[in-house]
Amino acid sequence: MKLTIDRSAFLKALAHTQGVVERRNTIPILSNVLLRAEQGHLTLIASDMEIELVETIPADVALAGATTAPAGMLYDIVRKLPDGAEVELEYVTGKEQLSIRAGRSNFKLGCLPVDDFPQMVGADLNCQFSLDSKSLVHLIDSTRFAMSTEETRYYLNGIYLHSASSGATPLLRAVATDGHRLARTEIPLPAGGEALPGVIIPRKSVGEIRKLLDEGEQDVVLAFSATKARISIGNTILTTKLIDGKFPDYERVIPAGNDKIMQANRKALADAVDRVATIASEKTRIVKLSLRDGTLRLTANSPDALGTADEEIEVSYDTTDLDIGFNSRYLYEIIQQVDSDTVQVKLADSGSPTIISAANDSSALFVLMPMRV
């Protein structure tokens, strides 16, 4: 294998592989990236046996071939080469070394056999549809903060994506929950999404997809089976196994009888929560909300520091006085996701789940469990 490639294009592709490849791995080949040179292009493949990322970039290929090289080391080498450099890669069968040359810089990396590199078995991806990148970013960003990190409830360690409906309107809905909070976001169902089974995209895959979406605005092609998902963004294809588990009936968690409604300026409320939470106990992070006619008072205390904090803001609220406590970080993260100048909070009592959304748009809805104060 012998080829010349633009350093910036090569670096960008290698950067995409870094999140997939595990640097500390008990299986050595999984620390490598597969490089396959064919006429006019170089294909990079990274895998952790759960996620496979394939990216194809233009290259001047003098001799077709393939090898694998340490992904982290190769990335660090290319990253430190000067801007605008032309990188020459050469691999000679039998030497098991990849030569990387640019200007007067010359590196050699040990290689592992291509035959040892795992290939993800294909699946019948019978549901496929396109989505603009902004819509997919919205679905991910509005929900991923609520994904669980507890391995015991593995079926909560991702985003649940499925087709749903509101009246006669078909929807594509994303849901995540960790048992303390729930995030649900929906957009109109794209053509072809009707066949989408309820799938749970794993937390790591969600993170890698989100990184790829930062590359610019373009359409994304999503394809699903019951066990795998494939996301195509430009010249990059990410295939991931799905979580094999049943997502809970989240509709039962969303309360229907919350009749006490508060509306507030989103930024003012977020800033007040952030400031008051500075002194909240590190162990519980509780902030107390006291609602009175037209006023919200936020308070927090720290027994360790013998300190307290309180702040009042004006709100729209004219029903029964109410005191309720929340985890300040959870509350702040939810408010940050409300895409409106005005946030609406629907409450029942101090011990029941609370609904938070934009004042005039329920397409993104968040449920937060209270804490005892």
Short mmCIF file of C-alpha atoms in Angstrom, two decimals:
data_model
loop_
_atom_site.label_atom_id
_atom_site.label_comp_id
_atom_site.label_asym_id
_atom_site.label_seq_id
_atom_site.Cartn_x
_atom_site.Cartn_y
_atom_site.Cartn_z
CA MET A 1 0.00 0.00 0.00
CA LYS A 2 1.31 3.41 -0.94
CA LEU A 3 -0.53 6.71 -1.11
CA THR A 4 -0.34 10.46 -0.58
CA ILE A 5 -3.08 12.30 1.26
CA ASP A 6 -3.86 15.84 2.40
CA ARG A 7 -2.99 16.22 6.07
CA SER A 8 -6.16 18.18 7.03
CA ALA A 9 -8.53 15.62 5.45
CA PHE A 10 -6.62 12.74 7.02
CA LEU A 11 -6.58 14.43 10.45
CA LYS A 12 -10.33 15.10 10.33
CA ALA A 13 -11.08 11.47 9.51
CA LEU A 14 -8.70 10.19 12.22
CA ALA A 15 -10.36 12.52 14.74
CA HIS A 16 -13.68 10.83 14.05
CA THR A 17 -12.20 7.44 14.94
CA GLN A 18 -10.84 8.49 18.34
CA GLY A 19 -14.13 8.25 20.21
CA VAL A 20 -14.86 4.79 18.83
CA VAL A 21 -11.43 3.26 19.45
CA GLU A 22 -10.65 2.34 23.05
CA ARG A 23 -7.03 3.24 23.78
CA ARG A 24 -6.85 0.84 26.71
CA ASN A 25 -8.07 -2.41 25.29
CA THR A 26 -7.52 -6.04 26.21
CA ILE A 27 -7.91 -6.91 22.51
CA PRO A 28 -4.94 -5.21 20.76
CA ILE A 29 -6.54 -5.04 17.30
CA LEU A 30 -9.37 -2.87 18.66
CA SER A 31 -6.83 -0.13 19.41
CA ASN A 32 -6.03 0.03 15.69
CA VAL A 33 -7.70 1.70 12.74
CA LEU A 34 -8.03 -0.22 9.48
CA LEU A 35 -6.65 1.68 6.47
CA ARG A 36 -7.76 0.44 3.05
CA ALA A 37 -6.40 2.20 -0.04
CA GLU A 38 -8.24 1.82 -3.33
CA GLN A 39 -8.24 3.82 -6.52
CA GLY A 40 -8.63 7.49 -5.67
CA HIS A 41 -9.54 7.12 -2.02
CA LEU A 42 -8.58 5.88 1.43
CA THR A 43 -11.14 4.23 3.72
CA LEU A 44 -10.67 4.30 7.49
CA ILE A 45 -12.55 1.84 9.70
CA ALA A 46 -12.66 1.92 13.51
CA SER A 47 -14.54 -0.53 15.72
CA ASP A 48 -15.06 -1.48 19.35
CA MET A 49 -17.28 -4.43 18.31
CA GLU A 50 -20.38 -2.44 19.32
CA ILE A 51 -19.85 0.57 17.04
CA GLU A 52 -18.22 0.64 13.60
CA LEU A 53 -17.25 3.90 11.91
CA VAL A 54 -16.33 3.96 8.22
CA GLU A 55 -15.07 7.11 6.52
CA THR A 56 -13.82 7.53 2.96
CA ILE A 57 -11.58 10.42 1.89
CA PRO A 58 -9.81 11.32 -1.39
CA ALA A 59 -6.22 10.14 -1.75
CA ASP A 60 -3.59 9.78 -4.48
CA VAL A 61 -3.15 6.01 -4.38
CA ALA A 62 -0.02 4.64 -6.05
CA LEU A 63 -0.46 1.11 -4.75
CA ALA A 64 -3.73 -0.31 -3.41
CA GLY A 65 -3.68 -2.33 -0.23
CA ALA A 66 -4.68 -2.43 3.42
CA THR A 67 -3.23 -2.56 6.91
CA THR A 68 -4.06 -1.59 10.48
CA ALA A 69 -2.17 0.90 12.67
CA PRO A 70 -2.54 2.22 16.24
CA ALA A 71 -5.32 4.79 15.98
CA GLY A 72 -4.26 7.02 18.86
CA MET A 73 -0.59 7.17 17.88
CA LEU A 74 -1.38 7.77 14.21
CA TYR A 75 -3.76 10.60 15.13
CA ASP A 76 -1.15 12.24 17.39
CA ILE A 77 1.49 12.05 14.65
CA VAL A 78 -0.74 13.61 11.98
CA ARG A 79 -2.03 16.24 14.42
CA LYS A 80 1.51 17.46 15.04
CA LEU A 81 2.46 17.70 11.37
CA PRO A 82 2.46 21.22 9.87
CA ASP A 83 -0.69 22.64 8.25
CA GLY A 84 -0.84 22.07 4.52
CA ALA A 85 1.46 19.06 4.59
CA GLU A 86 1.11 16.19 2.17
CA VAL A 87 1.31 12.91 4.10
CA GLU A 88 2.77 9.81 2.44
CA LEU A 89 1.73 6.43 3.81
CA GLU A 90 3.51 3.25 2.79
CA TYR A 91 3.06 -0.32 3.97
CA VAL A 92 5.11 -3.23 2.67
CA THR A 93 3.64 -6.68 3.17
CA GLY A 94 5.85 -8.76 5.42
CA LYS A 95 7.53 -5.85 7.23
CA GLU A 96 4.42 -5.19 9.35
CA GLN A 97 5.26 -1.50 9.61
CA LEU A 98 3.48 1.59 8.34
CA SER A 99 5.74 4.46 7.24
CA ILE A 100 4.38 7.98 7.64
CA ARG A 101 6.34 10.71 5.89
CA ALA A 102 5.75 14.44 5.59
CA GLY A 103 8.57 16.80 4.60
CA ARG A 104 11.56 15.82 6.69
CA SER A 105 9.49 13.98 9.27
CA ASN A 106 9.51 10.20 9.13
CA PHE A 107 7.67 7.80 11.44
CA LYS A 108 7.18 4.06 11.53
CA LEU A 109 4.36 2.29 13.36
CA GLY A 110 3.90 -1.41 14.00
CA CYS A 111 0.90 -2.98 12.28
CA LEU A 112 -1.42 -5.88 13.04
CA PRO A 113 -2.94 -8.20 10.43
CA VAL A 114 -6.00 -6.97 8.56
CA ASP A 115 -7.60 -10.41 8.93
CA ASP A 116 -7.70 -9.91 12.72
CA PHE A 117 -9.78 -6.74 12.42
CA PRO A 118 -13.45 -7.35 13.36
CA GLN A 119 -16.09 -6.76 10.73
CA MET A 120 -19.59 -5.89 11.88
CA VAL A 121 -22.06 -8.40 10.47
CA GLY A 122 -24.63 -6.77 8.23
CA ALA A 123 -28.31 -6.63 9.11
CA ASP A 124 -31.54 -6.18 7.20
CA LEU A 125 -32.06 -2.46 7.82
CA ASN A 126 -35.65 -2.39 6.57
CA CYS A 127 -36.53 1.07 7.90
CA GLN A 128 -34.76 4.02 6.29
CA PHE A 129 -35.45 7.74 6.20
CA SER A 130 -33.67 11.08 5.81
CA LEU A 131 -33.54 13.87 8.34
CA ASP A 132 -31.88 17.26 8.25
CA SER A 133 -28.99 17.54 10.69
CA LYS A 134 -30.62 20.37 12.70
CA SER A 135 -33.61 18.17 13.53
CA LEU A 136 -31.39 15.30 14.63
CA VAL A 137 -29.27 17.67 16.75
CA HIS A 138 -32.48 18.91 18.39
CA LEU A 139 -33.65 15.37 19.19
CA ILE A 140 -30.29 14.46 20.71
CA ASP A 141 -29.53 17.66 22.62
CA SER A 142 -32.99 17.85 24.14
CA THR A 143 -32.81 14.36 25.60
CA ARG A 144 -29.29 12.98 26.04
CA PHE A 145 -28.62 14.81 29.32
CA ALA A 146 -31.33 12.64 30.91
CA MET A 147 -29.79 9.29 29.88
CA SER A 148 -28.92 7.01 32.78
CA THR A 149 -25.35 6.01 33.59
CA GLU A 150 -26.30 3.11 35.88
CA GLU A 151 -25.23 -0.15 34.29
CA THR A 152 -27.78 -2.14 36.31
CA ARG A 153 -30.59 -0.53 34.33
CA TYR A 154 -28.83 -0.86 31.01
CA TYR A 155 -32.05 -0.28 29.04
CA LEU A 156 -32.01 3.36 30.23
CA ASN A 157 -28.43 3.95 29.02
CA GLY A 158 -29.47 5.52 25.74
CA ILE A 159 -32.10 7.41 23.79
CA TYR A 160 -35.34 5.65 22.93
CA LEU A 161 -36.33 6.56 19.36
CA HIS A 162 -39.70 5.55 17.97
CA SER A 163 -42.66 6.62 15.84
CA ALA A 164 -45.68 7.96 17.71
CA SER A 165 -48.68 10.15 17.04
CA SER A 166 -50.54 13.09 18.49
CA GLY A 167 -54.10 12.88 17.24
CA ALA A 168 -53.75 12.31 13.50
CA THR A 169 -50.21 13.74 13.34
CA PRO A 170 -47.42 11.14 13.00
CA LEU A 171 -44.31 11.98 15.00
CA LEU A 172 -40.71 10.90 15.48
CA ARG A 173 -40.13 10.92 19.22
CA ALA A 174 -36.94 10.71 21.30
CA VAL A 175 -37.08 9.91 25.03
CA ALA A 176 -34.47 9.51 27.75
CA THR A 177 -34.77 9.03 31.50
CA ASP A 178 -32.61 8.08 34.46
CA GLY A 179 -35.49 7.59 36.88
CA HIS A 180 -35.10 11.07 38.39
CA ARG A 181 -35.92 13.10 35.27
CA LEU A 182 -37.38 12.44 31.86
CA ALA A 183 -36.92 14.26 28.56
CA ARG A 184 -39.26 13.79 25.60
CA THR A 185 -38.86 15.58 22.28
CA GLU A 186 -40.75 15.08 19.04
CA ILE A 187 -40.70 16.28 15.44
CA PRO A 188 -42.91 15.47 12.42
CA LEU A 189 -42.28 11.90 11.26
CA PRO A 190 -40.09 11.83 8.12
CA ALA A 191 -41.28 9.85 5.11
CA GLY A 192 -40.21 6.24 5.58
CA GLY A 193 -40.21 6.45 9.37
CA GLU A 194 -43.51 4.60 9.72
CA ALA A 195 -41.69 1.26 9.91
CA LEU A 196 -39.36 2.38 12.69
CA PRO A 197 -39.36 -0.13 15.54
CA GLY A 198 -38.87 1.21 19.04
CA VAL A 199 -35.05 1.29 19.32
CA ILE A 200 -32.65 2.31 22.09
CA ILE A 201 -29.47 3.95 20.77
CA PRO A 202 -26.62 3.43 23.29
CA ARG A 203 -25.09 6.37 25.15
CA LYS A 204 -21.66 6.06 23.51
CA SER A 205 -23.19 5.90 20.03
CA VAL A 206 -25.32 8.96 20.76
CA GLY A 207 -22.15 10.87 21.67
CA GLU A 208 -20.33 9.83 18.50
CA ILE A 209 -23.30 10.69 16.28
CA ARG A 210 -23.54 14.10 17.92
CA LYS A 211 -19.85 14.82 17.23
CA LEU A 212 -20.32 13.99 13.55
CA LEU A 213 -23.27 16.38 13.33
CA ASP A 214 -20.99 19.27 14.28
CA GLU A 215 -19.32 19.02 10.88
CA GLY A 216 -21.99 21.15 9.18
CA GLU A 217 -25.56 21.26 7.98
CA GLN A 218 -26.46 18.37 5.71
CA ASP A 219 -29.06 15.66 5.41
CA VAL A 220 -28.57 12.52 7.46
CA VAL A 221 -29.75 9.08 6.35
CA LEU A 222 -30.85 6.79 9.19
CA ALA A 223 -31.52 3.09 8.75
CA PHE A 224 -32.72 0.65 11.39
CA SER A 225 -33.37 -2.98 12.09
CA ALA A 226 -34.43 -4.41 15.43
CA THR A 227 -30.78 -4.86 16.47
CA LYS A 228 -28.70 -2.30 14.55
CA ALA A 229 -28.74 1.29 13.35
CA ARG A 230 -26.76 2.91 10.55
CA ILE A 231 -26.30 6.68 10.38
CA SER A 232 -24.82 8.12 7.17
CA ILE A 233 -23.50 11.70 7.34
CA GLY A 234 -21.63 12.87 4.26
CA ASN A 235 -18.77 10.44 3.61
CA THR A 236 -19.00 8.91 7.09
CA ILE A 237 -21.10 5.89 8.08
CA LEU A 238 -21.58 4.90 11.71
CA THR A 239 -23.15 1.52 12.43
CA THR A 240 -24.08 0.64 15.99
CA LYS A 241 -25.65 -2.24 17.83
CA LEU A 242 -28.81 -1.25 19.69
CA ILE A 243 -29.54 -1.90 23.34
CA ASP A 244 -31.32 -5.22 23.65
CA GLY A 245 -33.94 -4.34 26.23
CA LYS A 246 -37.42 -2.95 26.69
CA PHE A 247 -37.73 0.76 27.38
CA PRO A 248 -40.27 1.46 30.14
CA ASP A 249 -43.73 2.84 29.45
CA TYR A 250 -42.68 6.46 29.88
CA GLU A 251 -46.20 7.82 29.26
CA ARG A 252 -47.18 6.56 32.70
CA VAL A 253 -44.54 8.82 34.26
CA ILE A 254 -45.91 12.00 32.69
CA PRO A 255 -48.54 13.37 35.09
CA ALA A 256 -51.89 14.52 33.72
CA GLY A 257 -53.33 16.40 36.68
CA ASN A 258 -50.78 19.14 37.35
CA ASP A 259 -53.02 22.20 37.65
CA LYS A 260 -50.71 24.74 39.31
CA ILE A 261 -48.97 26.65 36.53
CA MET A 262 -45.99 28.97 36.85
CA GLN A 263 -44.46 30.87 33.96
CA ALA A 264 -41.11 32.65 34.17
CA ASN A 265 -38.44 34.18 32.01
CA ARG A 266 -36.23 31.25 31.07
CA LYS A 267 -32.90 33.04 31.41
CA ALA A 268 -33.84 34.73 34.69
CA LEU A 269 -34.93 31.42 36.19
CA ALA A 270 -31.85 29.53 34.97
CA ASP A 271 -29.50 32.22 36.26
CA ALA A 272 -31.24 32.32 39.66
CA VAL A 273 -31.03 28.52 40.02
CA ASP A 274 -27.36 28.61 39.03
CA ARG A 275 -26.48 31.34 41.52
CA VAL A 276 -28.38 29.88 44.47
CA ALA A 277 -27.04 26.39 43.77
CA THR A 278 -23.51 27.67 44.35
CA ILE A 279 -24.03 27.17 48.07
CA ALA A 280 -26.22 24.07 47.89
CA SER A 281 -24.97 21.01 49.75
CA GLU A 282 -22.59 19.03 47.55
CA LYS A 283 -24.27 15.82 48.69
CA THR A 284 -27.88 16.63 47.85
CA ARG A 285 -27.69 19.77 45.64
CA ILE A 286 -31.18 20.70 46.78
CA VAL A 287 -32.69 24.05 45.85
CA LYS A 288 -36.06 24.92 47.37
CA LEU A 289 -38.67 26.77 45.34
CA SER A 290 -41.29 28.73 47.28
CA LEU A 291 -44.16 29.97 45.14
CA ARG A 292 -46.33 32.82 46.29
CA ASP A 293 -48.60 35.12 44.32
CA GLY A 294 -46.41 36.55 41.55
CA THR A 295 -43.11 35.65 43.26
CA LEU A 296 -40.73 32.71 43.26
CA ARG A 297 -38.17 32.49 46.04
CA LEU A 298 -35.24 30.10 45.60
CA THR A 299 -33.24 29.02 48.64
CA ALA A 300 -30.36 26.66 49.34
CA ASN A 301 -28.15 25.89 52.29
CA SER A 302 -24.88 24.14 53.03
CA PRO A 303 -24.58 22.59 56.48
CA ASP A 304 -20.88 22.01 55.90
CA ALA A 305 -20.14 25.65 55.10
CA LEU A 306 -22.81 26.97 57.47
CA GLY A 307 -24.06 29.08 54.57
CA THR A 308 -27.35 29.96 52.94
CA ALA A 309 -28.49 31.60 49.72
CA ASP A 310 -31.80 32.96 48.53
CA GLU A 311 -33.06 34.93 45.58
CA GLU A 312 -36.47 36.14 44.42
CA ILE A 313 -37.70 36.59 40.86
CA GLU A 314 -41.03 37.73 39.46
CA VAL A 315 -43.16 35.01 37.88
CA SER A 316 -46.67 34.45 36.66
CA TYR A 317 -48.37 32.41 39.39
CA ASP A 318 -51.70 33.05 41.07
CA THR A 319 -52.77 29.75 42.65
CA THR A 320 -52.12 28.03 45.99
CA ASP A 321 -48.84 28.73 47.80
CA LEU A 322 -46.41 25.88 47.28
CA ASP A 323 -42.96 24.81 48.47
CA ILE A 324 -41.06 22.19 46.52
CA GLY A 325 -37.43 21.02 46.27
CA PHE A 326 -35.39 19.85 43.30
CA ASN A 327 -31.89 18.69 42.49
CA SER A 328 -30.43 22.02 41.34
CA ARG A 329 -28.27 20.52 38.58
CA TYR A 330 -31.17 18.55 37.12
CA LEU A 331 -33.43 21.61 37.23
CA TYR A 332 -30.81 23.86 35.63
CA GLU A 333 -30.06 21.39 32.81
CA ILE A 334 -33.76 21.07 31.98
CA ILE A 335 -34.34 24.84 31.92
CA GLN A 336 -31.34 25.21 29.59
CA GLN A 337 -33.02 22.88 27.09
CA VAL A 338 -36.28 24.85 26.90
CA ASP A 339 -36.27 26.52 23.49
CA SER A 340 -38.28 29.61 24.42
CA ASP A 341 -37.92 32.89 26.28
CA THR A 342 -40.67 31.77 28.65
CA VAL A 343 -40.58 28.51 30.59
CA GLN A 344 -43.74 26.89 31.92
CA VAL A 345 -43.74 24.76 35.05
CA LYS A 346 -46.78 22.62 35.86
CA LEU A 347 -47.00 21.44 39.47
CA ALA A 348 -49.35 19.35 41.58
CA ASP A 349 -47.88 19.29 45.09
CA SER A 350 -44.52 19.07 46.84
CA GLY A 351 -44.23 15.31 46.39
CA SER A 352 -45.41 14.78 42.79
CA PRO A 353 -43.55 14.91 39.46
CA THR A 354 -43.36 18.33 37.82
CA ILE A 355 -43.67 19.08 34.09
CA ILE A 356 -41.41 21.71 32.50
CA SER A 357 -41.76 22.93 28.92
CA ALA A 358 -41.82 26.01 26.74
CA ALA A 359 -44.86 28.18 27.46
CA ASN A 360 -46.45 27.74 24.02
CA ASP A 361 -44.85 24.54 22.74
CA SER A 362 -45.12 21.06 24.24
CA SER A 363 -43.06 19.29 21.53
CA ALA A 364 -40.20 19.22 24.07
CA LEU A 365 -41.42 18.16 27.49
CA PHE A 366 -39.45 17.42 30.65
CA VAL A 367 -40.51 15.67 33.86
CA LEU A 368 -38.58 16.19 37.09
CA MET A 369 -39.04 14.32 40.33
CA PRO A 370 -39.00 16.48 43.49
CA MET A 371 -36.78 16.05 46.53
CA ARG A 372 -37.81 16.27 50.14
CA VAL A 373 -36.90 19.62 51.77
#
